[in-house]
Coordinates of C-alpha atoms (C1' of nucleotides) in Angstrom, one line a residue:
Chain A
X1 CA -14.2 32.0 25.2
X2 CA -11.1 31.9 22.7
X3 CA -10.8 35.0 20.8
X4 CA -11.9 35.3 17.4
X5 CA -9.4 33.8 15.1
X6 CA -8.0 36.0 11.7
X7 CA -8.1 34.7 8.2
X8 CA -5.0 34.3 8.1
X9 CA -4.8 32.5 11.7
X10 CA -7.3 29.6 10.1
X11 CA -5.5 29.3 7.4
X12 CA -2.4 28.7 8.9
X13 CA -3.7 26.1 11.4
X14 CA -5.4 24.3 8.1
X15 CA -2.0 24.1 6.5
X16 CA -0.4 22.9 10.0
X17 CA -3.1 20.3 10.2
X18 CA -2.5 19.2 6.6
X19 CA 1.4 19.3 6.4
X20 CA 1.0 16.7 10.1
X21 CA -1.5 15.1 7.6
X22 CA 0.7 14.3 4.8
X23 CA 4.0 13.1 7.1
X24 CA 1.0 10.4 8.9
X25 CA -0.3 9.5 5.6
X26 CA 3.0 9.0 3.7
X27 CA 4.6 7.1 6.8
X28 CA 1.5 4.6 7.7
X29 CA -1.5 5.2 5.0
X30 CA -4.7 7.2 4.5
X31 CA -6.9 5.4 6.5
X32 CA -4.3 5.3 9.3
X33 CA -4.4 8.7 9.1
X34 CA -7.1 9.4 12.2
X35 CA -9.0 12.1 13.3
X36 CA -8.2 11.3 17.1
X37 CA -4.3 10.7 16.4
X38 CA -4.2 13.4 14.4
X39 CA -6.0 15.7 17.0
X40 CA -4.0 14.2 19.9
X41 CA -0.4 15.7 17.6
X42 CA -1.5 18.7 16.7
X43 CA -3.0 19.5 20.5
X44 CA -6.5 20.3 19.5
X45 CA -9.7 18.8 19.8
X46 CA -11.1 16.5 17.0
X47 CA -14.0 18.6 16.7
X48 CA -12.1 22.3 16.2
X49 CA -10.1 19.9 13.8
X50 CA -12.7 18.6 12.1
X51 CA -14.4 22.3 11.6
X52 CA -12.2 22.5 8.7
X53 CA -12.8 19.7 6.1
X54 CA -15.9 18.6 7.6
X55 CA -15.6 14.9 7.3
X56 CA -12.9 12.2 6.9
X57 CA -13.3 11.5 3.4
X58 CA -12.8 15.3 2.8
X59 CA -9.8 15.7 5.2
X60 CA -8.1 12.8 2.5
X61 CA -8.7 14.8 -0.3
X62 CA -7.3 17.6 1.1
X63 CA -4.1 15.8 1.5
X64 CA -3.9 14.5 -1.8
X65 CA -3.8 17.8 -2.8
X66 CA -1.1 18.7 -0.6
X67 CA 0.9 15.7 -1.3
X68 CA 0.5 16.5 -5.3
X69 CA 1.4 20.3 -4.0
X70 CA 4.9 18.8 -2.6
X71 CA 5.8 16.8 -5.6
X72 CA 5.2 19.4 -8.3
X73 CA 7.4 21.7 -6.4
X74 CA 10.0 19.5 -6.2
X75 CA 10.2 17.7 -9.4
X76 CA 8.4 19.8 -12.3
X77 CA 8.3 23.1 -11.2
X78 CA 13.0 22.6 -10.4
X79 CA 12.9 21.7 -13.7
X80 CA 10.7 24.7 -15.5
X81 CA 13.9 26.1 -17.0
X82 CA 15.3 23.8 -18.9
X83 CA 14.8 23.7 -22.6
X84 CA 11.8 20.8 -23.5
X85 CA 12.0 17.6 -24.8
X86 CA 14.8 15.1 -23.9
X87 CA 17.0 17.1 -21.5
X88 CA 14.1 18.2 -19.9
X89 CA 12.8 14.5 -19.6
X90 CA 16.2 13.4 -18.0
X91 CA 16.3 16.5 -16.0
X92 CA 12.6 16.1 -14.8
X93 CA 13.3 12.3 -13.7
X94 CA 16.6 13.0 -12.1
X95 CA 14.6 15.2 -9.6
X96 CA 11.9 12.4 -9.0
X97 CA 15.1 10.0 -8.7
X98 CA 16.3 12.7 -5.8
X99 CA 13.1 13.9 -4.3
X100 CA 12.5 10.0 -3.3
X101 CA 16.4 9.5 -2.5
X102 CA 16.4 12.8 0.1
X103 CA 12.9 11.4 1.8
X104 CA 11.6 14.4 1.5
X105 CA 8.2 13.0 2.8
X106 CA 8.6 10.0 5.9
X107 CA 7.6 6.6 4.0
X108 CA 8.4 7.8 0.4
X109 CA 6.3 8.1 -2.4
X110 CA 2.4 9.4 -1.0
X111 CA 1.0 8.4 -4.4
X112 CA 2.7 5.2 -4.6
X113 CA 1.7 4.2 -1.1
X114 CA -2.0 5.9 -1.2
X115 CA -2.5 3.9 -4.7
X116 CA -1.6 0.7 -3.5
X117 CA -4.0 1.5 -0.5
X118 CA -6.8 2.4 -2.5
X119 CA -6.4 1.0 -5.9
X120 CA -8.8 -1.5 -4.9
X121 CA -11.8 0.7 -3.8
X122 CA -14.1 3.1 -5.0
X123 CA -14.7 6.6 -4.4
X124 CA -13.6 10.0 -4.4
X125 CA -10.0 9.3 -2.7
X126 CA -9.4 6.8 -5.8
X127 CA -10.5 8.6 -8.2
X128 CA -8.2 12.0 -7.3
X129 CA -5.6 9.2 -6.5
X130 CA -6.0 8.3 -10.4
X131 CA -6.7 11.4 -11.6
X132 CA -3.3 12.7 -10.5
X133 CA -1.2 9.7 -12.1
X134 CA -2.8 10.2 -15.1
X135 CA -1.8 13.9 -15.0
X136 CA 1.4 13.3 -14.0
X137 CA 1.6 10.6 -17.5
X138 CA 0.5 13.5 -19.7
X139 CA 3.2 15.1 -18.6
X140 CA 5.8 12.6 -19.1
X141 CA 4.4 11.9 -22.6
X142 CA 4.5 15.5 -23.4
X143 CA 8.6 15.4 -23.0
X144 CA 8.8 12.4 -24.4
X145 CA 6.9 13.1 -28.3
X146 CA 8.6 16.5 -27.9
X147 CA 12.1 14.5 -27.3
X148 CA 11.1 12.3 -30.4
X149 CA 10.1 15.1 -32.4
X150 CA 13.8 16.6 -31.8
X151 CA 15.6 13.5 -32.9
X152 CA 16.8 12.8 -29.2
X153 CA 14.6 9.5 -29.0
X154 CA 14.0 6.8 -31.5
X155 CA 11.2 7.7 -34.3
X156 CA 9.8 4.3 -33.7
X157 CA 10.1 4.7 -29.7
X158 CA 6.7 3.6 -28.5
X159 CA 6.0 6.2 -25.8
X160 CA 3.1 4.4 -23.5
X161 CA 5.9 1.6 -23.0
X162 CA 8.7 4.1 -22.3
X163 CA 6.2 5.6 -19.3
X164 CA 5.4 2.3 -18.6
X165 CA 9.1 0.9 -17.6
X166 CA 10.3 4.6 -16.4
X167 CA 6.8 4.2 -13.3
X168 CA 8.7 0.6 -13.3
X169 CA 12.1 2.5 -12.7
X170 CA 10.5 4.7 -9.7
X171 CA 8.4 1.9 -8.2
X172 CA 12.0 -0.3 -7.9
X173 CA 13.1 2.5 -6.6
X174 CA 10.7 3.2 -3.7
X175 CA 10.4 -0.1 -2.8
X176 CA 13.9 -0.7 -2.6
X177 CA 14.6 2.1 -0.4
X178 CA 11.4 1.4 1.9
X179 CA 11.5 -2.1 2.6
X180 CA 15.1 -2.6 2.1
X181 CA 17.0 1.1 3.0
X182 CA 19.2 0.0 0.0
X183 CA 21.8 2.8 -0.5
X184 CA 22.3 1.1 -3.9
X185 CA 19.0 2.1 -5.0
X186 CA 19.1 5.2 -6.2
X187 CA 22.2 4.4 -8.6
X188 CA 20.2 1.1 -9.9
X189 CA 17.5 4.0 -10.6
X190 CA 19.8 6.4 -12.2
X191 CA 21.3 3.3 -14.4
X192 CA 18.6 2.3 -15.7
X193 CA 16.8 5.4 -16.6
X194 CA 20.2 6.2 -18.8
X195 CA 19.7 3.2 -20.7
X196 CA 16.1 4.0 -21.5
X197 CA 16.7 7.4 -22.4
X198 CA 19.6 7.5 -24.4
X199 CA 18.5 6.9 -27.9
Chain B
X1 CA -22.7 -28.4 23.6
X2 CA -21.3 -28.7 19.6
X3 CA -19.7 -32.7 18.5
X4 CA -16.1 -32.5 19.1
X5 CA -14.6 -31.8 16.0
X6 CA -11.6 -33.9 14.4
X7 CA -8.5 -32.8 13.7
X8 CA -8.8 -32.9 10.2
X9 CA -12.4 -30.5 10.8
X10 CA -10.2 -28.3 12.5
X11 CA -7.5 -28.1 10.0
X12 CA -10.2 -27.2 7.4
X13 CA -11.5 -25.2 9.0
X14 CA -8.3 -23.1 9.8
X15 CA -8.1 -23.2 5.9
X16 CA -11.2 -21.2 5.6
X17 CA -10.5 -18.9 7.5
X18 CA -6.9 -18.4 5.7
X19 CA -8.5 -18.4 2.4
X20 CA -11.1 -15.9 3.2
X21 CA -8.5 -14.1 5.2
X22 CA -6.2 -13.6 2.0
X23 CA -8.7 -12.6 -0.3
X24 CA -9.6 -10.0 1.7
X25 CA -6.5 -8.9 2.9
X26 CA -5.3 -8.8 -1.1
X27 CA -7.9 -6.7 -1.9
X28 CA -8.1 -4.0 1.5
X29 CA -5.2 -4.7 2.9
X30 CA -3.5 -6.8 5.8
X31 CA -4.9 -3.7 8.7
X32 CA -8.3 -3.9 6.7
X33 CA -8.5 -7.9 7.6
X34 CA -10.3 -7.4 10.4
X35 CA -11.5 -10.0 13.0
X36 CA -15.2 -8.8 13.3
X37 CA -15.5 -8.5 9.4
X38 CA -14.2 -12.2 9.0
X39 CA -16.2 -13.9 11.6
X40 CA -18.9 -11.7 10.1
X41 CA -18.3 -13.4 6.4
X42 CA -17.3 -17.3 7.9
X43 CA -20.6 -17.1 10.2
X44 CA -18.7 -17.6 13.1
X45 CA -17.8 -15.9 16.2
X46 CA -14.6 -13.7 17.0
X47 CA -13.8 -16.0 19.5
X48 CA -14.4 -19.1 17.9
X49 CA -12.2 -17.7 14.9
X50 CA -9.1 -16.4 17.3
X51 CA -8.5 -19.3 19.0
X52 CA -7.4 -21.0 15.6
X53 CA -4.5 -17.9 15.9
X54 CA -4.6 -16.1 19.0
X55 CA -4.2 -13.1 18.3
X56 CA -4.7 -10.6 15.1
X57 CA -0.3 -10.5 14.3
X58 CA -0.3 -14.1 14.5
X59 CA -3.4 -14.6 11.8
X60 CA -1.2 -12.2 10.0
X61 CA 1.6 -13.9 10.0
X62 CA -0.1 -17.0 8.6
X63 CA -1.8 -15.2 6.0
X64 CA 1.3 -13.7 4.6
X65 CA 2.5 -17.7 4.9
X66 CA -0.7 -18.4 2.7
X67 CA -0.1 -16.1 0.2
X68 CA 3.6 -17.2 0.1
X69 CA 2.3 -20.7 -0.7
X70 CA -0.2 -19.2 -3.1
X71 CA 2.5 -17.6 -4.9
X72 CA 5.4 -20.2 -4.8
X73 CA 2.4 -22.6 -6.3
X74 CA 1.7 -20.4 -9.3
X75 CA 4.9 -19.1 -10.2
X76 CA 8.3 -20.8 -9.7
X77 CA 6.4 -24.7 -9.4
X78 CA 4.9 -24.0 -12.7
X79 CA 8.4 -23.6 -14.2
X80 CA 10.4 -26.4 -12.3
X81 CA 10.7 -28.6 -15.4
X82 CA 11.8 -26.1 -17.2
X83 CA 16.3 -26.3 -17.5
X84 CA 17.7 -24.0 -15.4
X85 CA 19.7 -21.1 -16.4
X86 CA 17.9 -18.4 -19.0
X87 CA 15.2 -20.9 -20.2
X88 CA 13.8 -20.9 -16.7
X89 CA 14.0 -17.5 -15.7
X90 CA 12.1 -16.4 -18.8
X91 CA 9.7 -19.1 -17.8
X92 CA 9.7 -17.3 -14.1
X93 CA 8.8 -14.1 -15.0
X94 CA 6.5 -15.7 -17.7
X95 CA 4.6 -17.1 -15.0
X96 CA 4.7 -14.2 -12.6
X97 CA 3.6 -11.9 -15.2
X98 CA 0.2 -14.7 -16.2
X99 CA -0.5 -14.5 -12.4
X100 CA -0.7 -11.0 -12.0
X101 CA -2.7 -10.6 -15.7
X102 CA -4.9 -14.0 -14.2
X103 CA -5.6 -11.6 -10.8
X104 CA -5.3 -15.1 -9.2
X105 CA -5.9 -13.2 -5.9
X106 CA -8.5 -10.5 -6.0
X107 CA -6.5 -7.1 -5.4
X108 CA -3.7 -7.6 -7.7
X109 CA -0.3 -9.2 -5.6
X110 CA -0.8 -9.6 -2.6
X111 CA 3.1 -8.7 -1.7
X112 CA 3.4 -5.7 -3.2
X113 CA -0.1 -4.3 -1.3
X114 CA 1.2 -5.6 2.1
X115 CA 4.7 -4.5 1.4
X116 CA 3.1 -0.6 0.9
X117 CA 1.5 -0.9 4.0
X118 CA 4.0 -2.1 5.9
X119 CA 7.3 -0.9 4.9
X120 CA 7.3 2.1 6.8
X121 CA 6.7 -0.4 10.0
X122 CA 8.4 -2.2 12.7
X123 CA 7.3 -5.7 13.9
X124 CA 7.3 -9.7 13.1
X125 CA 5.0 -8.5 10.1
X126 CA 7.2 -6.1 8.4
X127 CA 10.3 -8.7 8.6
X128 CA 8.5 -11.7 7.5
X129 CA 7.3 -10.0 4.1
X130 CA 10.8 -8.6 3.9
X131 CA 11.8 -12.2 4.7
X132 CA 10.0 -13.4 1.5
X133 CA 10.9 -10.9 -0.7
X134 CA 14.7 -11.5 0.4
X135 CA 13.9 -15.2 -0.4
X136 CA 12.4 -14.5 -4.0
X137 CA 15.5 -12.0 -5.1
X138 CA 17.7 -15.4 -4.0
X139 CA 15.9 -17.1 -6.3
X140 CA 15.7 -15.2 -9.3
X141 CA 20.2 -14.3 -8.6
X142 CA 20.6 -17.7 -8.6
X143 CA 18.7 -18.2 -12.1
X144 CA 20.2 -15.1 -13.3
X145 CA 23.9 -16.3 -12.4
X146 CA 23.2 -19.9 -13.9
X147 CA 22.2 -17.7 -17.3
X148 CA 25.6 -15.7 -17.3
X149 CA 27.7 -18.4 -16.4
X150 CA 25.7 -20.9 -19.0
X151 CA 26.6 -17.7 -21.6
X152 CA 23.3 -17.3 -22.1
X153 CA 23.2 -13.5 -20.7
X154 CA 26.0 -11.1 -21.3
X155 CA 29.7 -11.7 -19.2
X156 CA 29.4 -8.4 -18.0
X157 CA 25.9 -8.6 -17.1
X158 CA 24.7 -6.4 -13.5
X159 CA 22.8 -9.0 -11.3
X160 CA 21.5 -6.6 -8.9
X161 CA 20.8 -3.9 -11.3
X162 CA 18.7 -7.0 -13.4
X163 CA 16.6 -8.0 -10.3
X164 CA 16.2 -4.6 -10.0
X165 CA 14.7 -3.8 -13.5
X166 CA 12.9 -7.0 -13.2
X167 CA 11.0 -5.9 -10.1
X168 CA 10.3 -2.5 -11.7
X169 CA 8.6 -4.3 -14.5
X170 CA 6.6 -6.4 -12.0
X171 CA 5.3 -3.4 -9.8
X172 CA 4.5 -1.7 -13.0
X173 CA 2.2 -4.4 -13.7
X174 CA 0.4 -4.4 -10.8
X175 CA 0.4 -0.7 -10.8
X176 CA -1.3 -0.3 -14.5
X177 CA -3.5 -3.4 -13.6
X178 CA -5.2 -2.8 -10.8
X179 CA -5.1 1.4 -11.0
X180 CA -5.6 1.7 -14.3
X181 CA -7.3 -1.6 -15.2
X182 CA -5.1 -1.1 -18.4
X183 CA -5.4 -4.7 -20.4
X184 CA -2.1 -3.3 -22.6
X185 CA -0.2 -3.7 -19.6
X186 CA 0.9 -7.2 -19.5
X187 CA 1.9 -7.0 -23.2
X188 CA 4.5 -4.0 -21.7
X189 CA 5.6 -6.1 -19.2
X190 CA 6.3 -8.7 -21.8
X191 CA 8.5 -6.2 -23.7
X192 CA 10.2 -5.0 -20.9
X193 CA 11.4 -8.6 -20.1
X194 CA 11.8 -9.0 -23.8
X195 CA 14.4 -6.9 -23.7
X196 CA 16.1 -7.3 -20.0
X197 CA 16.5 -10.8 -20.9
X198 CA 18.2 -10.9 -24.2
X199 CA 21.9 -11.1 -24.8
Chain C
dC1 C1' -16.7 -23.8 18.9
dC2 C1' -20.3 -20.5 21.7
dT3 C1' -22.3 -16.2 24.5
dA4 C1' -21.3 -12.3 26.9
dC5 C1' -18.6 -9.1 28.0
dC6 C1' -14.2 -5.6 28.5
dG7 C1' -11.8 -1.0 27.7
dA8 C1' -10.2 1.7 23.8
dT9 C1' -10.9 4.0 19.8
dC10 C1' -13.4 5.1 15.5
dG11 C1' -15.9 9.1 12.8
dG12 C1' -19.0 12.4 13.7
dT13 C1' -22.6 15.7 16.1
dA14 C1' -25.0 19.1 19.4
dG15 C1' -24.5 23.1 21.4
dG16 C1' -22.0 26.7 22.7
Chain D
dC1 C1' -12.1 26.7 18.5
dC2 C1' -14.1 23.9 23.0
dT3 C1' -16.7 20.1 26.1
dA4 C1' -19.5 16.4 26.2
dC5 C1' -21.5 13.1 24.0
dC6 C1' -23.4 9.4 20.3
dG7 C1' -23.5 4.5 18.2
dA8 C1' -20.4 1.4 16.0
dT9 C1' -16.5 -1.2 15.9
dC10 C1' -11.9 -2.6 17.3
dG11 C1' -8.8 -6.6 19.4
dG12 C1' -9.2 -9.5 23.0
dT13 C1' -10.8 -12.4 27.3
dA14 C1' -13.7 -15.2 30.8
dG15 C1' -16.0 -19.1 31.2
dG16 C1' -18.2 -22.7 29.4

DNA sequence: CCTACCGATCGGTAGG
DNA sequence: CCTACCGATCGGTAGG
């Protein structure tokens, strides 16, 4: 018989089951993402694994959290002290320029991957998958009306176009690095967001 | 004991099965195609359906051949009349723009999905979509060169960076289309090309 | 093109 | 957290 574990002991094999998670998921997908595999890693048994999310379907959402956990720590939260509006907005996508460019996660983006996985589905995974974009959006078009407010954009810049071609910006940019390891990639990025943002 | 069938049966029959194979693989994914689930949906057997292909990599190799043909018929054939040089590029992404808004193949393009998923790969897979999407930047360099030279884009004009920009644009699309099932989207990526391909 | 079958793996459960 | 197990499904093969 093992010996009772603490709290704290459960909570830190939940986290090293989810951060093992998050590297499988980002390098070959959510649903590649198995219980036995994952079991088999982490040198535990599927059902002690499975104790702590309960099902599959539960286990993803989990790691959607985490993965969203990552990427506000390192692009919104390195960014919480500079002053709103536009040099926050270049500030905030220079980080998601560099958070993609260091790999930071095996396989790039989670979000862009896990959406293109699940985008045509239904569910629970989707819908958190969606949810998140769209949070992420509000956030973008927060610095950006704040940045036209301040006269650092155009009055007449139309914001849901600038979100638009800046997710264009980032999707280049994962893609290019991912299929292609293009070292130019990140600069093409960088280039191009300085064209959209300069007013 | 079944009627030997003709060549010509056979060949339609192969057809079928690459049809069916790239609707669902569009819409789930090339690892989602799976051989059980397709003989399932053609009413035929496993075995009866793998000896057209052998084995599951080689039915994905033809199916990413089948949605190359797919795509080479709906975009750049469209446009072949057209003069080369700017007039044909904006009929290019004109095209490739009506054939993501048309979701000519359930699941948005098929590309960009199997791309995701296999990026982060190794394997005949992995390097013939990499193959094709090598092939399609050649094409759209050479239209973009033929522009510059005809001075019909600026001198000074960044190819690379362009066929970036122009590929952000594109996964954009795909992105707000088949996430976000946002109908404003292909008037964006109108705008966006709008202005990329003005002098 | 079929039936019948293979070993491996899937997500998940019973019981401790 | 474990062992032992479940039915379903995976890609693939033998033999016709």
């Amino acid at each position: 018989m093992s010996p009772r574990r603490s709290v704290a002991d459960t909570l830190e094999t939940r986290q090293r089951i989810l951060d093992r998670s998050l590297a499988i998921a980002s390098a070959e997908g959510l649903e590649g993402l198995t219980i036995g595999r994952l079991a088999a890693e982490l040198g535990m048994s599927k059902a002690g694994l499975l104790g702590h999310f309960g099902t599959k379907e539960a286990l993803q959402l989990a790691v959607v959290d985490q993965a969203a956990e990552v990427f506000l720590r390192e692009v919104p939260r390195k960014v919480k002290q500079m002053p709103s509006g536009l040099p926050r907005l270049i500030e905030v996508c220079e980080a998601w320029v560099s958070y993609l460019e260091r790999e930071v996660l095996p396989g790039g983006c989670f979000f862009t991957a896990a959406t293109a996985e699940f985008d045509g589905r239904s569910g629970r995974v989707r819908d958190a998958l969606a949810g998140m974009n769209a949070l992420w959006r509000r956030d973008l078009r927060i610095h950006i009306r704040r940045a036209v407010s301040d006269g650092d954009l155009k009055p007449d810049t139309d914001v849901e176009q600038l979100i638009y071609e800046i997710l264009g910006v980032m999707l280049a940019l994962n893609h290019f690095l991912q299929l292609e390891h293009d070292e130019a990639a990140p600069r093409r990025a960088r280039q191009a967001l300085k064209r959209l943002l300069t007013k």
